[in-house]
Amino acid sequence: MPSSPPANAPVPRHLADLQRLAESIREGHSSLRFGRRSLAVLTALIESPQSTAVASISELAQRLDVNPSTLTRLAQRLGFNGFGELQGVFRREVADGGEHFYSDLAAKLSTDQDEGKGVARLARLGRQESANFAALLHQLEAGTYDAVVELLATGPRVRIHGQRQFASLAQFMAYGLGMLRADAAELDAGRQGVADALAQLDAGDVLVVVSCFPYTTSVLETAKVAAKAGIRIIALTDSESSPLSRVAEHRFLVPNDSLFFSNAMGAFFLLAQGLLTEVADRLGHEGLAALRRREKMIRELGASL
């Protein structure tokens, strides 16, 4: 049976304390005794601190394929009153707004070298992205997916908004959707500023927002203001605990754990491709006509250059 900590044992207060304790348990130097499964769960939490900090206990349990009660018991064995206290260690670690998020992920590359670099690491990245996408599919609700496709296809105006690396995803979605229908674009495509761009939208228009930990404050505030104005919000984010989840009418929770030194993008782009493919099918002849008009313009511009 796994043991409980001695009454006078210090409770870990920092992530580094948890890391040292896990290593001590693994090597048999600690008074705590964990089974193989419990130790694997603790290790998984430590290796994904940003996900552990922001996800709910149910989300983490689903991701780790355990019951929520397993996480509660794990926290108690470590000396915490419950899982919330254990999660507080991770939240304090990332409470600086992700100041060390990217460098911490990059630092893991040096400890990963024992598993091989180059093509071997690329293969591991691919497996991780496949696992992220499989986890996304596992918790995806068909009703939400279909409702979002309908909004993207028929919303009066559709805007896509993302910053930092998610600007590339916003551009991709806006480009693809713009191939199929009118009045679909990035929110700030004209560089006139977000306030002016939002002012051009009405209640009932659609705004797709994309961000995950460490969340971009401007994207969060844009989503809040838009929601107050009656604009329908679709969020691509990472957790039920994400600030975007709280303001979105529809949300997709996209796993993004990876060796990559930032948020993994593979599952996000596959989700976007899937949504756009369904929009093309939903629009039928209308979407086909839009593609043909685009092709005609490309031919005419090509002939004139």
PDB file of C-alpha atoms in Angstrom:
ATOM      1  CA  MET A   1       0.000   0.000   0.000  1.00  0.00           C
ATOM      2  CA  PRO A   2       1.278   3.518  -0.733  1.00  0.00           C
ATOM      3  CA  SER A   3       2.347   5.249   2.451  1.00  0.00           C
ATOM      4  CA  SER A   4       1.378   8.636   3.837  1.00  0.00           C
ATOM      5  CA  PRO A   5       4.017  11.215   4.755  1.00  0.00           C
ATOM      6  CA  PRO A   6       5.217  11.401   8.363  1.00  0.00           C
ATOM      7  CA  ALA A   7       3.312  13.964  10.411  1.00  0.00           C
ATOM      8  CA  ASN A   8       6.354  16.256  10.603  1.00  0.00           C
ATOM      9  CA  ALA A   9       7.353  15.909   6.928  1.00  0.00           C
ATOM     10  CA  PRO A  10       7.461  19.239   5.070  1.00  0.00           C
ATOM     11  CA  VAL A  11       4.779  19.661   2.418  1.00  0.00           C
ATOM     12  CA  PRO A  12       6.228  20.624  -0.986  1.00  0.00           C
ATOM     13  CA  ARG A  13       5.655  24.324  -1.678  1.00  0.00           C
ATOM     14  CA  HIS A  14       7.461  24.718  -4.988  1.00  0.00           C
ATOM     15  CA  LEU A  15       7.663  22.718  -8.185  1.00  0.00           C
ATOM     16  CA  ALA A  16      11.353  22.090  -7.555  1.00  0.00           C
ATOM     17  CA  ASP A  17      10.401  20.534  -4.186  1.00  0.00           C
ATOM     18  CA  LEU A  18       7.959  18.209  -5.937  1.00  0.00           C
ATOM     19  CA  GLN A  19      10.568  17.268  -8.528  1.00  0.00           C
ATOM     20  CA  ARG A  20      13.096  16.379  -5.847  1.00  0.00           C
ATOM     21  CA  LEU A  21      10.489  14.423  -3.886  1.00  0.00           C
ATOM     22  CA  ALA A  22       9.416  12.434  -6.960  1.00  0.00           C
ATOM     23  CA  GLU A  23      13.051  11.577  -7.692  1.00  0.00           C
ATOM     24  CA  SER A  24      13.588  10.540  -4.077  1.00  0.00           C
ATOM     25  CA  ILE A  25      10.506   8.283  -4.182  1.00  0.00           C
ATOM     26  CA  ARG A  26      11.640   6.805  -7.495  1.00  0.00           C
ATOM     27  CA  GLU A  27      15.064   5.952  -6.083  1.00  0.00           C
ATOM     28  CA  GLY A  28      13.630   4.583  -2.840  1.00  0.00           C
ATOM     29  CA  HIS A  29      15.257   7.236  -0.668  1.00  0.00           C
ATOM     30  CA  SER A  30      11.993   8.715   0.627  1.00  0.00           C
ATOM     31  CA  SER A  31       9.889   7.524   3.535  1.00  0.00           C
ATOM     32  CA  LEU A  32       6.972   7.724   1.082  1.00  0.00           C
ATOM     33  CA  ARG A  33       6.212   4.608  -0.935  1.00  0.00           C
ATOM     34  CA  PHE A  34       4.266   5.001  -4.165  1.00  0.00           C
ATOM     35  CA  GLY A  35       3.056   2.307  -6.507  1.00  0.00           C
ATOM     36  CA  ARG A  36       4.248   2.392 -10.104  1.00  0.00           C
ATOM     37  CA  ARG A  37       0.974   3.903 -11.370  1.00  0.00           C
ATOM     38  CA  SER A  38       0.840   6.641  -8.700  1.00  0.00           C
ATOM     39  CA  LEU A  39       4.440   7.605  -9.395  1.00  0.00           C
ATOM     40  CA  ALA A  40       3.713   7.739 -13.130  1.00  0.00           C
ATOM     41  CA  VAL A  41       0.767  10.081 -12.513  1.00  0.00           C
ATOM     42  CA  LEU A  42       2.859  12.358 -10.282  1.00  0.00           C
ATOM     43  CA  THR A  43       5.609  12.435 -12.906  1.00  0.00           C
ATOM     44  CA  ALA A  44       3.121  13.306 -15.648  1.00  0.00           C
ATOM     45  CA  LEU A  45       1.787  16.221 -13.599  1.00  0.00           C
ATOM     46  CA  ILE A  46       5.291  17.538 -12.978  1.00  0.00           C
ATOM     47  CA  GLU A  47       6.330  17.227 -16.628  1.00  0.00           C
ATOM     48  CA  SER A  48       3.377  19.354 -17.822  1.00  0.00           C
ATOM     49  CA  PRO A  49       3.242  22.136 -15.209  1.00  0.00           C
ATOM     50  CA  GLN A  50       1.276  24.611 -17.335  1.00  0.00           C
ATOM     51  CA  SER A  51      -1.448  22.047 -18.086  1.00  0.00           C
ATOM     52  CA  THR A  52      -1.549  20.946 -14.446  1.00  0.00           C
ATOM     53  CA  ALA A  53      -1.887  24.566 -13.355  1.00  0.00           C
ATOM     54  CA  VAL A  54      -4.875  25.492 -15.531  1.00  0.00           C
ATOM     55  CA  ALA A  55      -6.837  22.273 -16.107  1.00  0.00           C
ATOM     56  CA  SER A  56      -9.656  21.096 -13.879  1.00  0.00           C
ATOM     57  CA  ILE A  57      -9.239  17.901 -11.880  1.00  0.00           C
ATOM     58  CA  SER A  58     -11.691  16.167 -14.244  1.00  0.00           C
ATOM     59  CA  GLU A  59      -9.708  17.226 -17.310  1.00  0.00           C
ATOM     60  CA  LEU A  60      -6.441  16.064 -15.804  1.00  0.00           C
ATOM     61  CA  ALA A  61      -7.979  12.763 -14.748  1.00  0.00           C
ATOM     62  CA  GLN A  62      -9.294  12.201 -18.261  1.00  0.00           C
ATOM     63  CA  ARG A  63      -5.944  13.092 -19.806  1.00  0.00           C
ATOM     64  CA  LEU A  64      -4.086  10.732 -17.464  1.00  0.00           C
ATOM     65  CA  ASP A  65      -6.730   7.987 -17.724  1.00  0.00           C
ATOM     66  CA  VAL A  66      -7.431   7.864 -13.977  1.00  0.00           C
ATOM     67  CA  ASN A  67     -10.350   8.755 -11.736  1.00  0.00           C
ATOM     68  CA  PRO A  68     -10.442  12.243 -10.170  1.00  0.00           C
ATOM     69  CA  SER A  69     -10.373  10.537  -6.775  1.00  0.00           C
ATOM     70  CA  THR A  70      -6.964   9.125  -7.697  1.00  0.00           C
ATOM     71  CA  LEU A  71      -5.595  12.660  -7.976  1.00  0.00           C
ATOM     72  CA  THR A  72      -7.171  13.620  -4.668  1.00  0.00           C
ATOM     73  CA  ARG A  73      -5.586  10.635  -2.907  1.00  0.00           C
ATOM     74  CA  LEU A  74      -2.250  11.387  -4.545  1.00  0.00           C
ATOM     75  CA  ALA A  75      -2.339  14.937  -3.182  1.00  0.00           C
ATOM     76  CA  GLN A  76      -3.211  13.695   0.294  1.00  0.00           C
ATOM     77  CA  ARG A  77      -0.334  11.188   0.255  1.00  0.00           C
ATOM     78  CA  LEU A  78       1.987  14.101  -0.462  1.00  0.00           C
ATOM     79  CA  GLY A  79       0.686  15.928   2.617  1.00  0.00           C
ATOM     80  CA  PHE A  80      -1.863  18.261   1.003  1.00  0.00           C
ATOM     81  CA  ASN A  81      -5.454  18.548   2.220  1.00  0.00           C
ATOM     82  CA  GLY A  82      -6.726  17.979  -1.304  1.00  0.00           C
ATOM     83  CA  PHE A  83      -5.898  18.297  -4.966  1.00  0.00           C
ATOM     84  CA  GLY A  84      -6.553  22.036  -4.942  1.00  0.00           C
ATOM     85  CA  GLU A  85      -3.580  22.582  -2.646  1.00  0.00           C
ATOM     86  CA  LEU A  86      -1.337  20.436  -4.829  1.00  0.00           C
ATOM     87  CA  GLN A  87      -2.479  22.333  -7.920  1.00  0.00           C
ATOM     88  CA  GLY A  88      -1.638  25.561  -6.106  1.00  0.00           C
ATOM     89  CA  VAL A  89       2.049  24.592  -6.297  1.00  0.00           C
ATOM     90  CA  PHE A  90       1.822  24.542 -10.088  1.00  0.00           C
ATOM     91  CA  ARG A  91      -0.242  27.723 -10.240  1.00  0.00           C
ATOM     92  CA  ARG A  92       2.312  29.598  -8.188  1.00  0.00           C
ATOM     93  CA  GLU A  93       4.991  28.335 -10.551  1.00  0.00           C
ATOM     94  CA  VAL A  94       3.229  29.848 -13.564  1.00  0.00           C
ATOM     95  CA  ALA A  95       1.653  32.835 -11.802  1.00  0.00           C
ATOM     96  CA  ASP A  96       4.200  35.184 -13.383  1.00  0.00           C
ATOM     97  CA  GLY A  97       2.164  34.969 -16.585  1.00  0.00           C
ATOM     98  CA  GLY A  98       4.452  32.424 -18.190  1.00  0.00           C
ATOM     99  CA  GLU A  99       7.620  34.506 -17.915  1.00  0.00           C
ATOM    100  CA  HIS A 100       9.764  31.367 -18.182  1.00  0.00           C
ATOM    101  CA  PHE A 101       7.308  29.269 -20.194  1.00  0.00           C
ATOM    102  CA  TYR A 102       9.311  29.069 -23.415  1.00  0.00           C
ATOM    103  CA  SER A 103      12.764  28.804 -21.845  1.00  0.00           C
ATOM    104  CA  ASP A 104      11.564  26.077 -19.485  1.00  0.00           C
ATOM    105  CA  LEU A 105      10.243  24.047 -22.411  1.00  0.00           C
ATOM    106  CA  ALA A 106      13.455  24.583 -24.372  1.00  0.00           C
ATOM    107  CA  ALA A 107      15.490  23.482 -21.361  1.00  0.00           C
ATOM    108  CA  LYS A 108      13.785  20.092 -21.505  1.00  0.00           C
ATOM    109  CA  LEU A 109      15.478  19.421 -24.837  1.00  0.00           C
ATOM    110  CA  SER A 110      18.827  18.922 -23.124  1.00  0.00           C
ATOM    111  CA  THR A 111      17.358  16.307 -20.772  1.00  0.00           C
ATOM    112  CA  ASP A 112      15.631  14.617 -23.701  1.00  0.00           C
ATOM    113  CA  GLN A 113      18.829  13.961 -25.649  1.00  0.00           C
ATOM    114  CA  ASP A 114      19.203  10.481 -24.168  1.00  0.00           C
ATOM    115  CA  GLU A 115      16.188   9.470 -26.274  1.00  0.00           C
ATOM    116  CA  GLY A 116      17.910  10.635 -29.452  1.00  0.00           C
ATOM    117  CA  LYS A 117      18.039  13.842 -31.454  1.00  0.00           C
ATOM    118  CA  GLY A 118      17.407  14.695 -35.104  1.00  0.00           C
ATOM    119  CA  VAL A 119      15.008  12.332 -36.859  1.00  0.00           C
ATOM    120  CA  ALA A 120      14.454  10.333 -33.663  1.00  0.00           C
ATOM    121  CA  ARG A 121      13.238  13.470 -31.888  1.00  0.00           C
ATOM    122  CA  LEU A 122      11.093  14.384 -34.905  1.00  0.00           C
ATOM    123  CA  ALA A 123       9.431  10.975 -34.631  1.00  0.00           C
ATOM    124  CA  ARG A 124       8.685  11.603 -30.950  1.00  0.00           C
ATOM    125  CA  LEU A 125       7.225  15.013 -31.796  1.00  0.00           C
ATOM    126  CA  GLY A 126       4.996  13.324 -34.353  1.00  0.00           C
ATOM    127  CA  ARG A 127       3.795  10.766 -31.829  1.00  0.00           C
ATOM    128  CA  GLN A 128       3.069  13.519 -29.334  1.00  0.00           C
ATOM    129  CA  GLU A 129       1.048  15.466 -31.884  1.00  0.00           C
ATOM    130  CA  SER A 130      -0.855  12.298 -32.768  1.00  0.00           C
ATOM    131  CA  ALA A 131      -1.594  11.770 -29.074  1.00  0.00           C
ATOM    132  CA  ASN A 132      -2.785  15.394 -28.763  1.00  0.00           C
ATOM    133  CA  PHE A 133      -5.148  14.977 -31.681  1.00  0.00           C
ATOM    134  CA  ALA A 134      -6.428  11.638 -30.394  1.00  0.00           C
ATOM    135  CA  ALA A 135      -7.147  13.256 -27.018  1.00  0.00           C
ATOM    136  CA  LEU A 136      -8.977  16.088 -28.776  1.00  0.00           C
ATOM    137  CA  LEU A 137     -11.148  13.630 -30.695  1.00  0.00           C
ATOM    138  CA  HIS A 138     -11.879  11.665 -27.533  1.00  0.00           C
ATOM    139  CA  GLN A 139     -13.512  14.613 -25.782  1.00  0.00           C
ATOM    140  CA  LEU A 140     -14.944  16.367 -28.852  1.00  0.00           C
ATOM    141  CA  GLU A 141     -18.733  16.747 -28.855  1.00  0.00           C
ATOM    142  CA  ALA A 142     -20.337  16.225 -32.250  1.00  0.00           C
ATOM    143  CA  GLY A 143     -23.081  18.746 -31.455  1.00  0.00           C
ATOM    144  CA  THR A 144     -20.564  21.483 -30.704  1.00  0.00           C
ATOM    145  CA  TYR A 145     -18.574  20.664 -33.824  1.00  0.00           C
ATOM    146  CA  ASP A 146     -21.655  20.812 -36.060  1.00  0.00           C
ATOM    147  CA  ALA A 147     -22.894  24.028 -34.437  1.00  0.00           C
ATOM    148  CA  VAL A 148     -19.556  25.747 -35.047  1.00  0.00           C
ATOM    149  CA  VAL A 149     -19.519  24.624 -38.681  1.00  0.00           C
ATOM    150  CA  GLU A 150     -22.978  26.149 -39.110  1.00  0.00           C
ATOM    151  CA  LEU A 151     -21.867  29.451 -37.558  1.00  0.00           C
ATOM    152  CA  LEU A 152     -18.757  29.614 -39.735  1.00  0.00           C
ATOM    153  CA  ALA A 153     -20.805  28.900 -42.830  1.00  0.00           C
ATOM    154  CA  THR A 154     -23.807  31.150 -42.197  1.00  0.00           C
ATOM    155  CA  GLY A 155     -22.763  33.837 -39.672  1.00  0.00           C
ATOM    156  CA  PRO A 156     -23.332  37.336 -41.109  1.00  0.00           C
ATOM    157  CA  ARG A 157     -19.666  38.250 -40.572  1.00  0.00           C
ATOM    158  CA  VAL A 158     -16.878  36.021 -39.288  1.00  0.00           C
ATOM    159  CA  ARG A 159     -13.605  37.275 -37.860  1.00  0.00           C
ATOM    160  CA  ILE A 160     -10.654  35.250 -36.571  1.00  0.00           C
ATOM    161  CA  HIS A 161      -8.327  36.581 -33.869  1.00  0.00           C
ATOM    162  CA  GLY A 162      -5.056  35.227 -32.509  1.00  0.00           C
ATOM    163  CA  GLN A 163      -1.746  36.728 -31.477  1.00  0.00           C
ATOM    164  CA  ARG A 164       1.848  35.554 -31.201  1.00  0.00           C
ATOM    165  CA  GLN A 165       2.194  32.101 -32.765  1.00  0.00           C
ATOM    166  CA  PHE A 166      -1.583  31.769 -33.010  1.00  0.00           C
ATOM    167  CA  ALA A 167      -1.591  34.652 -35.485  1.00  0.00           C
ATOM    168  CA  SER A 168      -0.521  32.046 -38.040  1.00  0.00           C
ATOM    169  CA  LEU A 169      -3.557  29.904 -37.219  1.00  0.00           C
ATOM    170  CA  ALA A 170      -5.869  32.930 -37.422  1.00  0.00           C
ATOM    171  CA  GLN A 171      -4.436  33.811 -40.816  1.00  0.00           C
ATOM    172  CA  PHE A 172      -4.823  30.224 -42.016  1.00  0.00           C
ATOM    173  CA  MET A 173      -8.454  30.005 -40.911  1.00  0.00           C
ATOM    174  CA  ALA A 174      -9.327  33.417 -42.327  1.00  0.00           C
ATOM    175  CA  TYR A 175      -7.705  32.557 -45.656  1.00  0.00           C
ATOM    176  CA  GLY A 176      -9.464  29.204 -45.910  1.00  0.00           C
ATOM    177  CA  LEU A 177     -12.855  30.535 -44.873  1.00  0.00           C
ATOM    178  CA  GLY A 178     -12.465  33.517 -47.188  1.00  0.00           C
ATOM    179  CA  MET A 179     -12.043  31.106 -50.092  1.00  0.00           C
ATOM    180  CA  LEU A 180     -15.541  29.757 -49.434  1.00  0.00           C
ATOM    181  CA  ARG A 181     -17.672  32.734 -48.383  1.00  0.00           C
ATOM    182  CA  ALA A 182     -17.808  36.524 -48.213  1.00  0.00           C
ATOM    183  CA  ASP A 183     -17.075  38.674 -45.152  1.00  0.00           C
ATOM    184  CA  ALA A 184     -14.643  36.324 -43.428  1.00  0.00           C
ATOM    185  CA  ALA A 185     -11.274  37.730 -42.377  1.00  0.00           C
ATOM    186  CA  GLU A 186      -8.811  38.259 -39.562  1.00  0.00           C
ATOM    187  CA  LEU A 187     -10.161  40.663 -36.967  1.00  0.00           C
ATOM    188  CA  ASP A 188      -7.456  43.266 -37.492  1.00  0.00           C
ATOM    189  CA  ALA A 189      -6.650  42.554 -41.129  1.00  0.00           C
ATOM    190  CA  GLY A 190      -6.509  46.270 -41.992  1.00  0.00           C
ATOM    191  CA  ARG A 191      -4.177  47.078 -39.049  1.00  0.00           C
ATOM    192  CA  GLN A 192      -6.579  49.795 -37.950  1.00  0.00           C
ATOM    193  CA  GLY A 193      -6.709  48.392 -34.431  1.00  0.00           C
ATOM    194  CA  VAL A 194      -8.872  45.941 -32.562  1.00  0.00           C
ATOM    195  CA  ALA A 195     -11.314  48.538 -31.214  1.00  0.00           C
ATOM    196  CA  ASP A 196     -12.151  49.784 -34.693  1.00  0.00           C
ATOM    197  CA  ALA A 197     -12.362  46.236 -36.026  1.00  0.00           C
ATOM    198  CA  LEU A 198     -14.791  45.200 -33.265  1.00  0.00           C
ATOM    199  CA  ALA A 199     -16.883  48.332 -33.831  1.00  0.00           C
ATOM    200  CA  GLN A 200     -17.575  47.093 -37.363  1.00  0.00           C
ATOM    201  CA  LEU A 201     -19.243  43.941 -36.024  1.00  0.00           C
ATOM    202  CA  ASP A 202     -22.836  43.639 -34.837  1.00  0.00           C
ATOM    203  CA  ALA A 203     -24.597  41.356 -32.386  1.00  0.00           C
ATOM    204  CA  GLY A 204     -24.953  37.964 -34.022  1.00  0.00           C
ATOM    205  CA  ASP A 205     -21.676  38.196 -35.922  1.00  0.00           C
ATOM    206  CA  VAL A 206     -19.047  35.544 -35.143  1.00  0.00           C
ATOM    207  CA  LEU A 207     -15.595  35.918 -33.616  1.00  0.00           C
ATOM    208  CA  VAL A 208     -13.195  32.971 -33.402  1.00  0.00           C
ATOM    209  CA  VAL A 209     -10.504  33.541 -30.758  1.00  0.00           C
ATOM    210  CA  VAL A 210      -7.421  31.409 -30.218  1.00  0.00           C
ATOM    211  CA  SER A 211      -5.113  31.349 -27.201  1.00  0.00           C
ATOM    212  CA  CYS A 212      -3.768  28.948 -24.598  1.00  0.00           C
ATOM    213  CA  PHE A 213      -1.367  29.172 -21.675  1.00  0.00           C
ATOM    214  CA  PRO A 214       0.430  31.535 -21.329  1.00  0.00           C
ATOM    215  CA  TYR A 215      -2.671  33.424 -22.458  1.00  0.00           C
ATOM    216  CA  THR A 216      -2.334  36.612 -24.469  1.00  0.00           C
ATOM    217  CA  THR A 217      -4.078  39.330 -22.453  1.00  0.00           C
ATOM    218  CA  SER A 218      -5.199  41.322 -25.497  1.00  0.00           C
ATOM    219  CA  VAL A 219      -6.966  38.271 -26.945  1.00  0.00           C
ATOM    220  CA  LEU A 220      -8.748  37.612 -23.636  1.00  0.00           C
ATOM    221  CA  GLU A 221      -9.919  41.215 -23.359  1.00  0.00           C
ATOM    222  CA  THR A 222     -11.052  41.256 -26.994  1.00  0.00           C
ATOM    223  CA  ALA A 223     -13.173  38.162 -26.398  1.00  0.00           C
ATOM    224  CA  LYS A 224     -14.758  39.661 -23.248  1.00  0.00           C
ATOM    225  CA  VAL A 225     -15.649  42.937 -24.949  1.00  0.00           C
ATOM    226  CA  ALA A 226     -17.011  41.159 -28.016  1.00  0.00           C
ATOM    227  CA  ALA A 227     -19.156  38.826 -25.927  1.00  0.00           C
ATOM    228  CA  LYS A 228     -20.663  41.787 -24.051  1.00  0.00           C
ATOM    229  CA  ALA A 229     -21.592  43.282 -27.416  1.00  0.00           C
ATOM    230  CA  GLY A 230     -23.543  40.172 -28.380  1.00  0.00           C
ATOM    231  CA  ILE A 231     -20.935  38.841 -30.782  1.00  0.00           C
ATOM    232  CA  ARG A 232     -20.934  35.046 -30.801  1.00  0.00           C
ATOM    233  CA  ILE A 233     -17.617  33.689 -29.525  1.00  0.00           C
ATOM    234  CA  ILE A 234     -15.949  30.463 -30.639  1.00  0.00           C
ATOM    235  CA  ALA A 235     -12.785  29.658 -28.667  1.00  0.00           C
ATOM    236  CA  LEU A 236      -9.926  27.361 -29.524  1.00  0.00           C
ATOM    237  CA  THR A 237      -8.077  27.017 -26.227  1.00  0.00           C
ATOM    238  CA  ASP A 238      -6.557  24.457 -23.863  1.00  0.00           C
ATOM    239  CA  SER A 239      -8.767  23.973 -20.808  1.00  0.00           C
ATOM    240  CA  GLU A 240     -12.121  24.487 -19.145  1.00  0.00           C
ATOM    241  CA  SER A 241     -10.178  26.747 -16.793  1.00  0.00           C
ATOM    242  CA  SER A 242      -9.046  28.949 -19.672  1.00  0.00           C
ATOM    243  CA  PRO A 243     -10.406  32.516 -19.478  1.00  0.00           C
ATOM    244  CA  LEU A 244     -11.653  32.063 -23.049  1.00  0.00           C
ATOM    245  CA  SER A 245     -13.777  29.079 -22.011  1.00  0.00           C
ATOM    246  CA  ARG A 246     -15.765  31.321 -19.673  1.00  0.00           C
ATOM    247  CA  VAL A 247     -16.885  33.785 -22.359  1.00  0.00           C
ATOM    248  CA  ALA A 248     -17.267  31.474 -25.360  1.00  0.00           C
ATOM    249  CA  GLU A 249     -20.576  30.180 -26.664  1.00  0.00           C
ATOM    250  CA  HIS A 250     -18.692  27.223 -28.141  1.00  0.00           C
ATOM    251  CA  ARG A 251     -15.188  26.055 -27.257  1.00  0.00           C
ATOM    252  CA  PHE A 252     -12.721  23.410 -28.318  1.00  0.00           C
ATOM    253  CA  LEU A 253     -10.170  22.261 -25.736  1.00  0.00           C
ATOM    254  CA  VAL A 254      -7.055  21.350 -27.674  1.00  0.00           C
ATOM    255  CA  PRO A 255      -4.257  19.361 -25.965  1.00  0.00           C
ATOM    256  CA  ASN A 256      -0.831  20.786 -26.824  1.00  0.00           C
ATOM    257  CA  ASP A 257       1.777  18.888 -24.807  1.00  0.00           C
ATOM    258  CA  SER A 258       5.017  18.445 -26.736  1.00  0.00           C
ATOM    259  CA  LEU A 259       8.797  18.604 -26.769  1.00  0.00           C
ATOM    260  CA  PHE A 260       8.398  21.764 -28.846  1.00  0.00           C
ATOM    261  CA  PHE A 261       9.638  24.878 -27.038  1.00  0.00           C
ATOM    262  CA  SER A 262       6.219  26.534 -27.279  1.00  0.00           C
ATOM    263  CA  ASN A 263       2.610  25.385 -27.579  1.00  0.00           C
ATOM    264  CA  ALA A 264       2.272  22.471 -29.991  1.00  0.00           C
ATOM    265  CA  MET A 265       0.235  23.514 -33.038  1.00  0.00           C
ATOM    266  CA  GLY A 266      -0.515  20.262 -34.863  1.00  0.00           C
ATOM    267  CA  ALA A 267      -3.884  19.490 -33.257  1.00  0.00           C
ATOM    268  CA  PHE A 268      -4.982  23.130 -33.631  1.00  0.00           C
ATOM    269  CA  PHE A 269      -4.304  23.123 -37.363  1.00  0.00           C
ATOM    270  CA  LEU A 270      -5.946  19.733 -37.881  1.00  0.00           C
ATOM    271  CA  LEU A 271      -9.039  20.978 -36.057  1.00  0.00           C
ATOM    272  CA  ALA A 272      -9.081  24.101 -38.248  1.00  0.00           C
ATOM    273  CA  GLN A 273      -8.717  22.017 -41.408  1.00  0.00           C
ATOM    274  CA  GLY A 274     -11.550  19.763 -40.298  1.00  0.00           C
ATOM    275  CA  LEU A 275     -13.872  22.678 -39.584  1.00  0.00           C
ATOM    276  CA  LEU A 276     -13.097  24.345 -42.921  1.00  0.00           C
ATOM    277  CA  THR A 277     -13.651  21.081 -44.782  1.00  0.00           C
ATOM    278  CA  GLU A 278     -17.088  20.751 -43.211  1.00  0.00           C
ATOM    279  CA  VAL A 279     -17.884  24.387 -44.057  1.00  0.00           C
ATOM    280  CA  ALA A 280     -17.035  23.657 -47.695  1.00  0.00           C
ATOM    281  CA  ASP A 281     -19.409  20.683 -47.637  1.00  0.00           C
ATOM    282  CA  ARG A 282     -22.110  22.696 -45.843  1.00  0.00           C
ATOM    283  CA  LEU A 283     -21.977  25.524 -48.395  1.00  0.00           C
ATOM    284  CA  GLY A 284     -22.148  23.133 -51.331  1.00  0.00           C
ATOM    285  CA  HIS A 285     -22.708  24.909 -54.651  1.00  0.00           C
ATOM    286  CA  GLU A 286     -22.328  28.313 -52.989  1.00  0.00           C
ATOM    287  CA  GLY A 287     -18.842  27.438 -51.757  1.00  0.00           C
ATOM    288  CA  LEU A 288     -17.949  25.919 -55.116  1.00  0.00           C
ATOM    289  CA  ALA A 289     -19.036  29.102 -56.890  1.00  0.00           C
ATOM    290  CA  ALA A 290     -16.871  31.163 -54.541  1.00  0.00           C
ATOM    291  CA  LEU A 291     -13.853  28.987 -55.332  1.00  0.00           C
ATOM    292  CA  ARG A 292     -14.477  29.351 -59.043  1.00  0.00           C
ATOM    293  CA  ARG A 293     -14.692  33.146 -58.757  1.00  0.00           C
ATOM    294  CA  ARG A 294     -11.394  33.082 -56.925  1.00  0.00           C
ATOM    295  CA  GLU A 295      -9.802  30.916 -59.596  1.00  0.00           C
ATOM    296  CA  LYS A 296     -11.054  33.308 -62.284  1.00  0.00           C
ATOM    297  CA  MET A 297      -9.442  36.261 -60.502  1.00  0.00           C
ATOM    298  CA  ILE A 298      -6.165  34.361 -60.165  1.00  0.00           C
ATOM    299  CA  ARG A 299      -6.158  33.584 -63.880  1.00  0.00           C
ATOM    300  CA  GLU A 300      -6.932  37.162 -64.842  1.00  0.00           C
ATOM    301  CA  LEU A 301      -4.311  38.610 -62.517  1.00  0.00           C
ATOM    302  CA  GLY A 302      -1.771  36.093 -63.748  1.00  0.00           C
ATOM    303  CA  ALA A 303      -2.422  37.061 -67.365  1.00  0.00           C
ATOM    304  CA  SER A 304      -1.936  40.751 -66.580  1.00  0.00           C
ATOM    305  CA  LEU A 305       1.392  40.446 -64.739  1.00  0.00           C
TER     306      LEU A 305
END
